[in-house]
Coordinates of C-alpha atoms and ligand atoms in Angstrom, one line a residue:
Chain A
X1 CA -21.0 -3.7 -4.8
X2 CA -20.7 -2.6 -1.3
X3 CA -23.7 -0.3 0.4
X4 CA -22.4 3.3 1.6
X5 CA -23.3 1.4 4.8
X6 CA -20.9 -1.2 4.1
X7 CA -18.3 1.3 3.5
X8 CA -19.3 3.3 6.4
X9 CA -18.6 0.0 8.6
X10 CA -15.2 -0.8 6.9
X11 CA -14.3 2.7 7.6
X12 CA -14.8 2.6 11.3
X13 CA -12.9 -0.9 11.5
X14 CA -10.4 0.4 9.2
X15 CA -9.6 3.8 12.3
X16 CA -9.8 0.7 15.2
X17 CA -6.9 -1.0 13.0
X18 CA -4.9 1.8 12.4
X19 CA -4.7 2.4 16.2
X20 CA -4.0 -1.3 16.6
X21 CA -0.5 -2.9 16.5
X22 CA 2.2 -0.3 16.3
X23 CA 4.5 0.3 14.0
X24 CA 8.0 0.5 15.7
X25 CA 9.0 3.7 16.8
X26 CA 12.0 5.2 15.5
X27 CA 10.3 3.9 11.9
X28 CA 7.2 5.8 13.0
X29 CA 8.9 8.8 13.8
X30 CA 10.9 9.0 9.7
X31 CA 7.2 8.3 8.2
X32 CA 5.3 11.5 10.2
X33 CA 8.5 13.3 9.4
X34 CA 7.8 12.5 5.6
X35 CA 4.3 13.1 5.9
X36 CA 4.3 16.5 7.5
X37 CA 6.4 17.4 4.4
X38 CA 4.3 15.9 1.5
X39 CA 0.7 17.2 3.0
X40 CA 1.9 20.0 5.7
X41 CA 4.8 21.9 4.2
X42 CA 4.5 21.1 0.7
X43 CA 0.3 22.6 0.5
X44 CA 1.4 26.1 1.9
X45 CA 2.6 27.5 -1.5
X46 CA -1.0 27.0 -3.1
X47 CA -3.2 27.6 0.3
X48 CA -0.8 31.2 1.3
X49 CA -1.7 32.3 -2.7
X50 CA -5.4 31.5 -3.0
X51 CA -6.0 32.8 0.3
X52 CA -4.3 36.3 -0.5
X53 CA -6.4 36.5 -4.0
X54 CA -9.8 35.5 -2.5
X55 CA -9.1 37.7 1.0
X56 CA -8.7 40.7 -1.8
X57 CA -11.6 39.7 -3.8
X58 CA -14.2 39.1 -0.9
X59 CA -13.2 42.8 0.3
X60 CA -13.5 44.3 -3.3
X61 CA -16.9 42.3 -3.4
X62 CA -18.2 43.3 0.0
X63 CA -17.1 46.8 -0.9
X64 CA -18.8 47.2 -4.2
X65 CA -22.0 45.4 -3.2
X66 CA -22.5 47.9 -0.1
X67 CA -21.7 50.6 -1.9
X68 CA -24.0 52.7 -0.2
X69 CA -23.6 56.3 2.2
X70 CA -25.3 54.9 5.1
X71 CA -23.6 51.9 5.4
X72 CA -19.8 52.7 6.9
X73 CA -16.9 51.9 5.2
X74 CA -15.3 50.0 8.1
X75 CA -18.1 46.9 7.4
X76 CA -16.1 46.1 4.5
X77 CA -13.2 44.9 7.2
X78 CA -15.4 43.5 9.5
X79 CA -17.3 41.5 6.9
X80 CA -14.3 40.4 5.3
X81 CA -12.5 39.3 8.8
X82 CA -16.1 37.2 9.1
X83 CA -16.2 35.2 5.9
X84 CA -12.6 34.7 5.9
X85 CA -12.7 33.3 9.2
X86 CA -15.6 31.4 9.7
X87 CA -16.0 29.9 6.3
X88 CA -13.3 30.7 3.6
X89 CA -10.3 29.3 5.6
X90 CA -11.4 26.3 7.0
X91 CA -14.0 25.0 4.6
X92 CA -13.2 26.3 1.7
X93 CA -9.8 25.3 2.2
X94 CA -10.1 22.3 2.7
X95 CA -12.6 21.4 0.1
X96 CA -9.5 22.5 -1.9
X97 CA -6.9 20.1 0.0
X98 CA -9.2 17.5 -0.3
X99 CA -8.4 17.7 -3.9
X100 CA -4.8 18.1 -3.1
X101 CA -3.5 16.4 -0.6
X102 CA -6.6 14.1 -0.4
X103 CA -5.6 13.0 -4.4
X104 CA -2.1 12.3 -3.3
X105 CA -2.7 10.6 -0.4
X106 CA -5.2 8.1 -2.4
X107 CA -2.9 7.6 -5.0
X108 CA 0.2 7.6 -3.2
X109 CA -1.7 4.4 -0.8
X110 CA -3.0 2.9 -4.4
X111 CA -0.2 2.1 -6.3
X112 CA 1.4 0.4 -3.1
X113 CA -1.6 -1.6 -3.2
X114 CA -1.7 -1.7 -7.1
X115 CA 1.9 -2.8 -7.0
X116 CA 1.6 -5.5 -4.4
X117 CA 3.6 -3.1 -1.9
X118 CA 0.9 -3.0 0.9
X119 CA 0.8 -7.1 0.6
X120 CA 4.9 -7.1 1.1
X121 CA 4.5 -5.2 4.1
X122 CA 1.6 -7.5 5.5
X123 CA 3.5 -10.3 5.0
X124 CA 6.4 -9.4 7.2
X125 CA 4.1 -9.2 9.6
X126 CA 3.3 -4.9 9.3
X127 CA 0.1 -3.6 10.6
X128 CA -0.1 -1.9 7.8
X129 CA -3.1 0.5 8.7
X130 CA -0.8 1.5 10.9
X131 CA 1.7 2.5 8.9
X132 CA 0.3 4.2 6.6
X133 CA -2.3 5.5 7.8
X134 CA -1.1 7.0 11.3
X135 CA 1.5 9.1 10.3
X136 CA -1.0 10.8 8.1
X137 CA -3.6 11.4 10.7
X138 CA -0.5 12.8 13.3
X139 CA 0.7 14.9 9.9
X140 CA -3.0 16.5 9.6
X141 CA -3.0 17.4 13.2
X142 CA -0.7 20.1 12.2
X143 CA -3.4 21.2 9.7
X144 CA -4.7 24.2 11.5
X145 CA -1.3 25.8 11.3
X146 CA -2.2 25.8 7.7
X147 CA -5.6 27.2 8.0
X148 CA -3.9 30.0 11.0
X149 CA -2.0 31.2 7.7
X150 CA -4.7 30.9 5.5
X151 CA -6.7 33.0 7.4
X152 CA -4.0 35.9 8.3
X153 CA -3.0 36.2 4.5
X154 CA -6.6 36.1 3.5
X155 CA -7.2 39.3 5.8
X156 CA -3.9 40.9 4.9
X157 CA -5.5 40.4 1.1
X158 CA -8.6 42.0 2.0
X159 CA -6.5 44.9 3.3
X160 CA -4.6 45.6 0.5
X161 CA -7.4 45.3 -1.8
X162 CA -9.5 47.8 0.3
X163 CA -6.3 50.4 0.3
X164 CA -4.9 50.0 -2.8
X165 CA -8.6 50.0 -4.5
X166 CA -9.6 53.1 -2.3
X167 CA -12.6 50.9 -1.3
X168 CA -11.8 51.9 2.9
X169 CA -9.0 53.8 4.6
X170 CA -6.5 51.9 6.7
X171 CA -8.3 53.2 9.8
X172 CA -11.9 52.5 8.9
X173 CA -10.8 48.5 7.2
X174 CA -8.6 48.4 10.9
X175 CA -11.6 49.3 12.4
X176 CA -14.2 46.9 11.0
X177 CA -11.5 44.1 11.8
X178 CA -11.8 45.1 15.3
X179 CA -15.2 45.4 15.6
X180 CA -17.4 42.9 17.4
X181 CA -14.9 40.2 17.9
X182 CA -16.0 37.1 19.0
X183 CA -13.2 34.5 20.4
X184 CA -15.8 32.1 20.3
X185 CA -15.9 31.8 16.5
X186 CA -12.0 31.4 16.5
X187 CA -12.3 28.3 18.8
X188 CA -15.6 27.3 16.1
X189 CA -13.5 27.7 13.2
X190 CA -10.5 25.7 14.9
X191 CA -12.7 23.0 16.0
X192 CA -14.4 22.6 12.5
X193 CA -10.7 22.9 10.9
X194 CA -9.4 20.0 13.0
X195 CA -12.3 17.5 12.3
X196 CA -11.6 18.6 8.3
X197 CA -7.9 17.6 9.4
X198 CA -8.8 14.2 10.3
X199 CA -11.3 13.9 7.4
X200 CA -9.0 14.9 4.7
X201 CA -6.1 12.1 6.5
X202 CA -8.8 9.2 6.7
X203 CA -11.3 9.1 3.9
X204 CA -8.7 9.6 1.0
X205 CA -6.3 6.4 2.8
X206 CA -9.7 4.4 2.9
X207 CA -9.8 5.1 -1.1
X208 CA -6.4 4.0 -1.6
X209 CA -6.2 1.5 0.8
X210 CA -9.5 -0.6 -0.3
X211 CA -9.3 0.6 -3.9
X212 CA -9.1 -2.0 -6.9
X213 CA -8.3 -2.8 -10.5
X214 CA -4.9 -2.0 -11.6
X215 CA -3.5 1.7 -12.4
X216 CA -6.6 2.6 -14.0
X217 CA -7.9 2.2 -10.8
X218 CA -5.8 4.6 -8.9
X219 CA -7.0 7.4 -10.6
X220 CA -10.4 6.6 -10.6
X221 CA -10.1 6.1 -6.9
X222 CA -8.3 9.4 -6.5
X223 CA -11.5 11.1 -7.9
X224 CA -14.0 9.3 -5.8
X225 CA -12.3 9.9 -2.7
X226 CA -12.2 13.6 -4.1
X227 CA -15.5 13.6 -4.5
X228 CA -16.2 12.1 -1.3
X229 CA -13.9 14.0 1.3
X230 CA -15.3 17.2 0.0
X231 CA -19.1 16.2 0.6
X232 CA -17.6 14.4 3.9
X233 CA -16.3 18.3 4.9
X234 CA -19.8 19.8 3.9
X235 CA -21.6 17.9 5.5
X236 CA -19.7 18.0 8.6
X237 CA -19.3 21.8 8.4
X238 CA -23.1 22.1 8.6
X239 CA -23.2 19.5 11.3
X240 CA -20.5 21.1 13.7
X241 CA -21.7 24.8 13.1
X242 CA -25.2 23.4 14.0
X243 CA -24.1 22.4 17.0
X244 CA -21.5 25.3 18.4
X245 CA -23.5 28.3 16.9
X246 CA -27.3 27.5 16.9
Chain B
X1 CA 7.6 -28.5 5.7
X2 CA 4.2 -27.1 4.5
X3 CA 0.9 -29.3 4.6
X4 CA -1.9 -28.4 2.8
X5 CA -5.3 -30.2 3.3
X6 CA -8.1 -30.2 1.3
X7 CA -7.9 -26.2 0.9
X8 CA -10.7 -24.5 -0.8
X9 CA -10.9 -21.0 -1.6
X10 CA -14.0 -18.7 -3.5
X11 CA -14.4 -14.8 -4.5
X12 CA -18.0 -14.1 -4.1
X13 CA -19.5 -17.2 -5.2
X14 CA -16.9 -18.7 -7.5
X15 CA -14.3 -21.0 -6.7
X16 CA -11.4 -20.4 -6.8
X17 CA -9.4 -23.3 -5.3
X18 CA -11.3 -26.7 -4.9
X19 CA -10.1 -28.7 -2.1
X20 CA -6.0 -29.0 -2.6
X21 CA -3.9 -31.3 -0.6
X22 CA -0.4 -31.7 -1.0
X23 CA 2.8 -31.0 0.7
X24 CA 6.1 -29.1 0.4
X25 CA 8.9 -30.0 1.9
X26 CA 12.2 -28.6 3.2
X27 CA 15.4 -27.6 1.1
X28 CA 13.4 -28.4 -2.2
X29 CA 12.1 -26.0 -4.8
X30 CA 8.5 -26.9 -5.0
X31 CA 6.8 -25.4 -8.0
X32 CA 3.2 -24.7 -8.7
X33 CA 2.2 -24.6 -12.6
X34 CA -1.3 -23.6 -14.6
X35 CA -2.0 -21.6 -16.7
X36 CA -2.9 -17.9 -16.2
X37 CA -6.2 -17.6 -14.1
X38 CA -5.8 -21.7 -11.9
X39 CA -5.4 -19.6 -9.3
X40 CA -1.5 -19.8 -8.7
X41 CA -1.3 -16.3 -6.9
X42 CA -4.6 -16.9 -4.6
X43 CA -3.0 -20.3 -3.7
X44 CA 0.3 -18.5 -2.8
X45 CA -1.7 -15.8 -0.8
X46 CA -3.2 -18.7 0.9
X47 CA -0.6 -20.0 1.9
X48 CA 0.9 -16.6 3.2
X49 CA -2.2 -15.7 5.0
X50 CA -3.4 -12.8 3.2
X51 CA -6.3 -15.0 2.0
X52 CA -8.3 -17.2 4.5
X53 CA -9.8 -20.0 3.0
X54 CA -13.0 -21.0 3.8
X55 CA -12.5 -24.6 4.2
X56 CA -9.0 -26.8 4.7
X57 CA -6.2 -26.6 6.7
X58 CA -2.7 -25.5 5.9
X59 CA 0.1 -26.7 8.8
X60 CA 3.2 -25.2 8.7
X61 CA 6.0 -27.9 10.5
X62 CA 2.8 -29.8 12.0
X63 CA 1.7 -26.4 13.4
X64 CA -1.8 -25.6 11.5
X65 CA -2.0 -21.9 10.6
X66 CA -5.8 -22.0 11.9
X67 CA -4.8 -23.1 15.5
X68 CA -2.0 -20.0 15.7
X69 CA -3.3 -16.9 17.7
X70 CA -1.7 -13.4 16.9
X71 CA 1.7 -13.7 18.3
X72 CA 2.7 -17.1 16.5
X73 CA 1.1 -15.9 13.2
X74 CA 3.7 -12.8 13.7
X75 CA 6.5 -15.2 14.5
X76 CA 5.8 -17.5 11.5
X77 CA 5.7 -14.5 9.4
X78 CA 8.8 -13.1 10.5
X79 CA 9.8 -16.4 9.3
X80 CA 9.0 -16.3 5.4
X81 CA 10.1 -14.4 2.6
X82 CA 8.0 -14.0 -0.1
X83 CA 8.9 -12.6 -3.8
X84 CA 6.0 -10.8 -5.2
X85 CA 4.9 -11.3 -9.3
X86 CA 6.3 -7.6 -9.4
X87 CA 8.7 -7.2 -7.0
X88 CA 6.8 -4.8 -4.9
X89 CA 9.7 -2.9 -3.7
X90 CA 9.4 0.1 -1.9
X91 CA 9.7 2.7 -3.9
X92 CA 10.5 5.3 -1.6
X93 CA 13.5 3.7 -0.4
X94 CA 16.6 2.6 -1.8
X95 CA 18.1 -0.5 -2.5
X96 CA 20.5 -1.2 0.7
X97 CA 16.3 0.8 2.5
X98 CA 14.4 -2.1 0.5
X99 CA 16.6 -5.0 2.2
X100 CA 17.6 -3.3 5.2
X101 CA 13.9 -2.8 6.1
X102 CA 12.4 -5.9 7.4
X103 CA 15.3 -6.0 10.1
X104 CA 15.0 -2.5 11.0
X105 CA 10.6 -3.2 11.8
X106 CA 11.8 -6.4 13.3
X107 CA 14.8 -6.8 15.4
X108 CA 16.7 -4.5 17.6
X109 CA 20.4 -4.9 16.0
X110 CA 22.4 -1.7 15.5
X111 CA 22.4 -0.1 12.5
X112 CA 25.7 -0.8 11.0
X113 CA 25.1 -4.5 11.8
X114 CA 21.7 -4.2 9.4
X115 CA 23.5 -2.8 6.7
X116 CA 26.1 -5.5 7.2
X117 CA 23.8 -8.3 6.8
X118 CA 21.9 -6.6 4.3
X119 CA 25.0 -6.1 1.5
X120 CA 25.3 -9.9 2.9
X121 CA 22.4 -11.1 1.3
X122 CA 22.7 -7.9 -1.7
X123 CA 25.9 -9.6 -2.3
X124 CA 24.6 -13.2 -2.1
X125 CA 21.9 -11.8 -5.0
X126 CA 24.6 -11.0 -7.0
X127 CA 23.9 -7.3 -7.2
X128 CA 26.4 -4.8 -7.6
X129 CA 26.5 -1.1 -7.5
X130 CA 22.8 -0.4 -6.9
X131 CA 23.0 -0.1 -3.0
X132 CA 22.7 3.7 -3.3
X133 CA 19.8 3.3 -6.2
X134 CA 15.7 3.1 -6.6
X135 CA 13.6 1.0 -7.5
X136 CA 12.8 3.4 -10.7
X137 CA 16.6 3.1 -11.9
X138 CA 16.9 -0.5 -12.2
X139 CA 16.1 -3.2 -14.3
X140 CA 13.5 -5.8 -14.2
X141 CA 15.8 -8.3 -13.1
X142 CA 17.5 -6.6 -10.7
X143 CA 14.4 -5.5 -8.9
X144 CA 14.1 -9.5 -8.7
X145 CA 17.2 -9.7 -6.7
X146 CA 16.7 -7.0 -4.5
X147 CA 13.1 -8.9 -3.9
X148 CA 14.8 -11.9 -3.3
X149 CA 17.7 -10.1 -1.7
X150 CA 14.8 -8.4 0.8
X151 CA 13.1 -12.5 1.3
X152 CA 16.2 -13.4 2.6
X153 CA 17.7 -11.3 4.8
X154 CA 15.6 -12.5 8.0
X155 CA 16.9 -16.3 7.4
X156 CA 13.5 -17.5 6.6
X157 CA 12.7 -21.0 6.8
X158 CA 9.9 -20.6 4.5
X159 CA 10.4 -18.6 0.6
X160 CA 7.4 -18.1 -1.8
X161 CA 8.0 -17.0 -5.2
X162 CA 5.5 -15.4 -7.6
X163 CA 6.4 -15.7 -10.7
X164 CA 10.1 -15.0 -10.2
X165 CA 11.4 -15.0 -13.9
X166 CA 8.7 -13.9 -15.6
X167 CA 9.1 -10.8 -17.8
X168 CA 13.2 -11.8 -17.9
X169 CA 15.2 -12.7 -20.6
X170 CA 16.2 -16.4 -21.1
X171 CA 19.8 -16.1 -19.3
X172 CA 18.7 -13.8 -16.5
X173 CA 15.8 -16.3 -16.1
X174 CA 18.0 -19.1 -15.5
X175 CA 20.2 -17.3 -13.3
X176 CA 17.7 -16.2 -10.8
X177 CA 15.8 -19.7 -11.0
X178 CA 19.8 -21.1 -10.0
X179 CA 19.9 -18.6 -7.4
X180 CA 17.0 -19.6 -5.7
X181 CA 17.6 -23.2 -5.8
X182 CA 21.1 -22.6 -4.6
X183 CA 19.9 -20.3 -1.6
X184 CA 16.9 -23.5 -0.5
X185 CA 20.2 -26.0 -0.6
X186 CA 21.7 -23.7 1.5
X187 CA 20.1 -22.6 3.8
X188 CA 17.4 -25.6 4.1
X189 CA 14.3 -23.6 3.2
X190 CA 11.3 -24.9 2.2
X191 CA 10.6 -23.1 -0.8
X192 CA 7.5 -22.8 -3.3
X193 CA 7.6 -20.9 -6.5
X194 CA 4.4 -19.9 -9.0
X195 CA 5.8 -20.4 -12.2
X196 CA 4.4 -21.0 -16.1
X197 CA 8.4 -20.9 -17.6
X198 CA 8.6 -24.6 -18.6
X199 CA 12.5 -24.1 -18.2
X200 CA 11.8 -23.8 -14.4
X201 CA 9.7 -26.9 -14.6
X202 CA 12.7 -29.1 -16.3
X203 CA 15.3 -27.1 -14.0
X204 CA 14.1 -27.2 -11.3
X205 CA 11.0 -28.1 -10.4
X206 CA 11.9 -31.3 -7.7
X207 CA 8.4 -31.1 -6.7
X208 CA 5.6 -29.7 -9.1
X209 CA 1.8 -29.0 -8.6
X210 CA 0.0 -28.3 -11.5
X211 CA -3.3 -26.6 -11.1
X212 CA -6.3 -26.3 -13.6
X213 CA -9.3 -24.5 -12.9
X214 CA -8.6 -24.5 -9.0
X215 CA -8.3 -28.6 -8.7
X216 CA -4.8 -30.1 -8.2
X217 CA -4.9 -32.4 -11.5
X218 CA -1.5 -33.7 -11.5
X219 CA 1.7 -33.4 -9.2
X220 CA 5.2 -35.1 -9.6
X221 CA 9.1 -33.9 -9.9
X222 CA 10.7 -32.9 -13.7
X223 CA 11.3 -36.7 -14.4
X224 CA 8.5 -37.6 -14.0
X225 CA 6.4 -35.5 -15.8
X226 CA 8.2 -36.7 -19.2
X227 CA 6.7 -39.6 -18.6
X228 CA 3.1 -38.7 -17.4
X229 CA -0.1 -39.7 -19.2
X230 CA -2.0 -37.1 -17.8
X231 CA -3.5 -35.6 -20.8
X232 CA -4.4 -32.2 -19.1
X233 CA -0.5 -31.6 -17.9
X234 CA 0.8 -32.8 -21.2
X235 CA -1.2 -30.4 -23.1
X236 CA -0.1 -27.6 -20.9
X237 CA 3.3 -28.6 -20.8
X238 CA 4.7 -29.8 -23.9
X239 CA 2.1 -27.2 -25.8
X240 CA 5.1 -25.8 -27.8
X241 CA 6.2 -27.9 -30.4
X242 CA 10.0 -27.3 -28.7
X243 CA 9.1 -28.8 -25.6
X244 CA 7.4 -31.7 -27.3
X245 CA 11.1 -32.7 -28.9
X246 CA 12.6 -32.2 -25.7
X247 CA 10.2 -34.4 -24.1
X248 CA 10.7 -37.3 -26.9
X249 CA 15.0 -36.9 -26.8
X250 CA 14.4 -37.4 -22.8
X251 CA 12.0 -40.5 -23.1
X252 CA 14.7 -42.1 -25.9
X253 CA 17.6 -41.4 -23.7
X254 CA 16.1 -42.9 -21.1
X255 CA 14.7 -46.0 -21.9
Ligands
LIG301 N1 -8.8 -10.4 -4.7 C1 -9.5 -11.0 -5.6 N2 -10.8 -10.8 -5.7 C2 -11.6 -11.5 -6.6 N3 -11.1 -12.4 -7.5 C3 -9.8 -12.6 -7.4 C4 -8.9 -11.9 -6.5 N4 -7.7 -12.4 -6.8 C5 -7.8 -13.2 -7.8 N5 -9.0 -13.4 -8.2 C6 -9.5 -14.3 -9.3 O1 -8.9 -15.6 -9.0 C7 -8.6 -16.2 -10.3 C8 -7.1 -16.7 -10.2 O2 -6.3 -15.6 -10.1 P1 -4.7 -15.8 -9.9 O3 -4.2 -14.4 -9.8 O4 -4.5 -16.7 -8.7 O5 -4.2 -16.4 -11.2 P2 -2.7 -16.9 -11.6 O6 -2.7 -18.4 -11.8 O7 -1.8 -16.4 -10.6 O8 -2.5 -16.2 -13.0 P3 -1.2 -15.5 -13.6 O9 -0.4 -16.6 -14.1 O10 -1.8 -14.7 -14.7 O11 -0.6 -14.7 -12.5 C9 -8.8 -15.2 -11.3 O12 -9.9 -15.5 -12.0 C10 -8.9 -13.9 -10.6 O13 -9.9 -13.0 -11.3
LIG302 MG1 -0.3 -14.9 -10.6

């Protein structure tokens, strides 16, 4: 049994590898293409309807809770715009696509090594972190594209909660979503969303790339890397927003 | 020509392979036998370089492996084909993908040529009518082809085989363990096959290794292993009371 050290260290050498000897480049090119599809394109069905249902239900919650003459109706906007922004969207998220496209990505990497694919490729002479792992990483760098959509639907749910619910007016919900805007916590959030990026690409190909045992294996590996990304993303969420808001 | 010296190979703490020597040469079929668990695939993988052994020294054409820095080790790889127990074909890509690919990482030919000398070696496999298919939609032994179709394709001078029949009928068995021999008389390769189908051995094993519990305990070609006294490679061998006829009609012809 390796130590989470060990691990830790096979990690790191695993990155240094997969910016070692390059794959050639027009093959490069068809593999990012493929991955921008499988994690990018193909996750914005499921993130565009969770984030219009949980925008809605933070409103209706903040809304209810506050239900209250001296507090102003337009906090119910402003406090929705907050959470959605500064935690729902990025970590949330992405606790969630580290079940999605962090399971795929395990077990799409563990049956080529369960089925003796990654050893083909190695023995033509592939640097195979390379390619497979690389095109993943590039592929998550369009990750906060994902999150940009995340958060505009999960505000636009908030909205239509608040109006259709007659929790706050138009004006007063447009009004609290004005109010006190920090750029700063945009450029937080991004930052945060972008290290989840390379997070959710890395730690779910270590799973799959190092796992073992046969198809049995892949799933189990699929969970541990599950399990792992997401306490990867926490713990690096309270890291990062110790660092740019404290 | 492959030379292997005294190569010794463990997985935390237990040997695996205990000091092999022998040698394969070029344009034969060279087959390793044991039973399931002498270590026939780690030996292969060995020999490959996906394993380092701790101890020995394998020399490919007097050049040891150990000696080779990055570049040759890419050049000599570029050089072998290799057959996996399972075909390990990509299953993302077609057929004519599966074959084409190695020339399309590795060389800077046009396209069309690719596909050219791909359906060259498809065709020399014997496959028809799958260019255009995946892995998932063929058989067993038609996902060997392609394999050996893909080993091919770069002209190696070197072709390792895991277990290339295994899982195949009888006839399909024979034809793919004729097609390989065919292709190392043809194009001079030095080839080395993992097999436990004692119709390979007879057929065409010119040169066989035969392996128990990581130790080399007997080698020889087909003839003469009718005639060993080697109790441990009889037993394996001739353990099916078939074989054990064939063995005796041999000897009385023979004699
Ligand atoms: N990567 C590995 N890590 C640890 N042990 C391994 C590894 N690969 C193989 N072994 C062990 O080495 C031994 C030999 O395995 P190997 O796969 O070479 O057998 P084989 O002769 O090819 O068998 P078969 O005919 O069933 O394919 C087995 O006991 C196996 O458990
Ligand atoms: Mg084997």
């Amino acid at each position: 049994m390796l130590t989470l050290l060990e691990h830790i260290g096979r990690y790191f050498l695993m990155l240094q590898k997969t910016f070692g000897k390059f794959t050639k480049g027009k093959i490069l090119q068809k593999l990012i293409f493929q991955e921008v599809d499988d994690l990018i394109l193909r996750s914005l069905g499921i993130v565009s309807f969770i984030s219009f249902f949980v925008g809605g239900v933070v409103a209706i919650q903040t809304a209810i809770n506050t239900d209250n003459p001296l507090i102003p109706q337009y906090l119910v906007g402003f406090a929705t715009r907050q959470s959605i922004i500064l935690e729902f969207a990025p970590t949330f998220i992405s606790v969630i696509m580290a079940g999605k496209v962090g399971s795929f990505i395990t077990s799409s990497i563990g049956t080529m090594r369960v089925t003796e694919q990654i050893d083909a490729l190695e023995v033509m002479g592939v640097n195979t972190y390379n390619y497979l792992i690389f095109p993943k990483i590039i592929a998550m760098t369009l990750y906060p594209f994902i999150i940009m959509i995340s958060m505009t639907l999960g505000v636009f749910g908030g909205y239509i909660a608040c109006i259709t619910g007659g929790f706050a007016s138009h004006a007063a919900f447009i009004e609290g979503l004005q109010l006190d805007f920090i750029p700063y916590h945009l450029t937080y959030a991004f930052i945060k969303t972008f290290l989840f990026a390379m997070l959710l690409a890395t730690i779910p190909s270590y799973h799959g790339y190092f796992m073992k045992g046969g198809a049995l294996g892949v799933g189990k590996a699929s969970t541990t890397s599950f399990v792992w990304t997401s306490v990867a993303i926490i713990v690096m969420n309270s890291v990062v927003t110790n660092i740019l808001l404290t | 020509m492959i030379e292997i010296n005294q190569l010794s190979k463990s997985f935390e703490e237990v040997k695996i392979l205990d000091k092999i020597s022998t040698q394969f040469e070029k344009g034969k079929t060279n087959l390793i036998i044991g039973q399931s668990g002498s270590g026939k695939t780690v030996f292969l993988k060995c020999l490959l370089g996906l394993f380092t052994p701790e101890e020995g020294e394998i020399s490919f054409n007097g050049q040891p492996l150990s000696e080779m820095n990055d570049n040759a080790r890419s050049s000599l790889r570029q050089d072998m084909g290799m057959v996996f127990q399972g075909s390990a074909l990509f299953d993302s890509m077609t057929v004519e993908e599966n074959v084409m690919f190695p020339m399309q990482m590795f060389t800077n030919v046009a396209t069309d040529e690719i596909r050219d000398r791909a359906n060259f070696a498809i065709k020399r496999v014997n496959l028809i009518n799958a260019n255009n298919k995946l892995p998932s939609e063929i058989s067993g032994g038609m996902k060997k082809r392609v394999a050996i179709a893909r080993a091919i394709v770069m002209n190696p001078n070197y072709l390792f085989c895991d277990e290339p029949n295994s899982g195949l009928d009888p006839k399909t068995a024979i034809l793919i363990d004729n097609l390989i021999q065919e292709i190392t008389k043809e194009y001079e390769i030095t080839t080395v096959i993992n097999t436990h189908d004692m119709n390979s051995v007879m057929e065409i094993g010119e040169k066989i290794v035969f392996l128990e519990h990581g130790k080399k305990e007997w080698e020889g070609t087909n003839k003469e292993i009718f005639k060993t006294d080697n109790q441990a490679v009889s037993n394996f061998v001739y353990s099916s009371e078939l074989f054990k006829k064939v063995r005796k009609v041999y000897l009385d012809e023979n004699s």
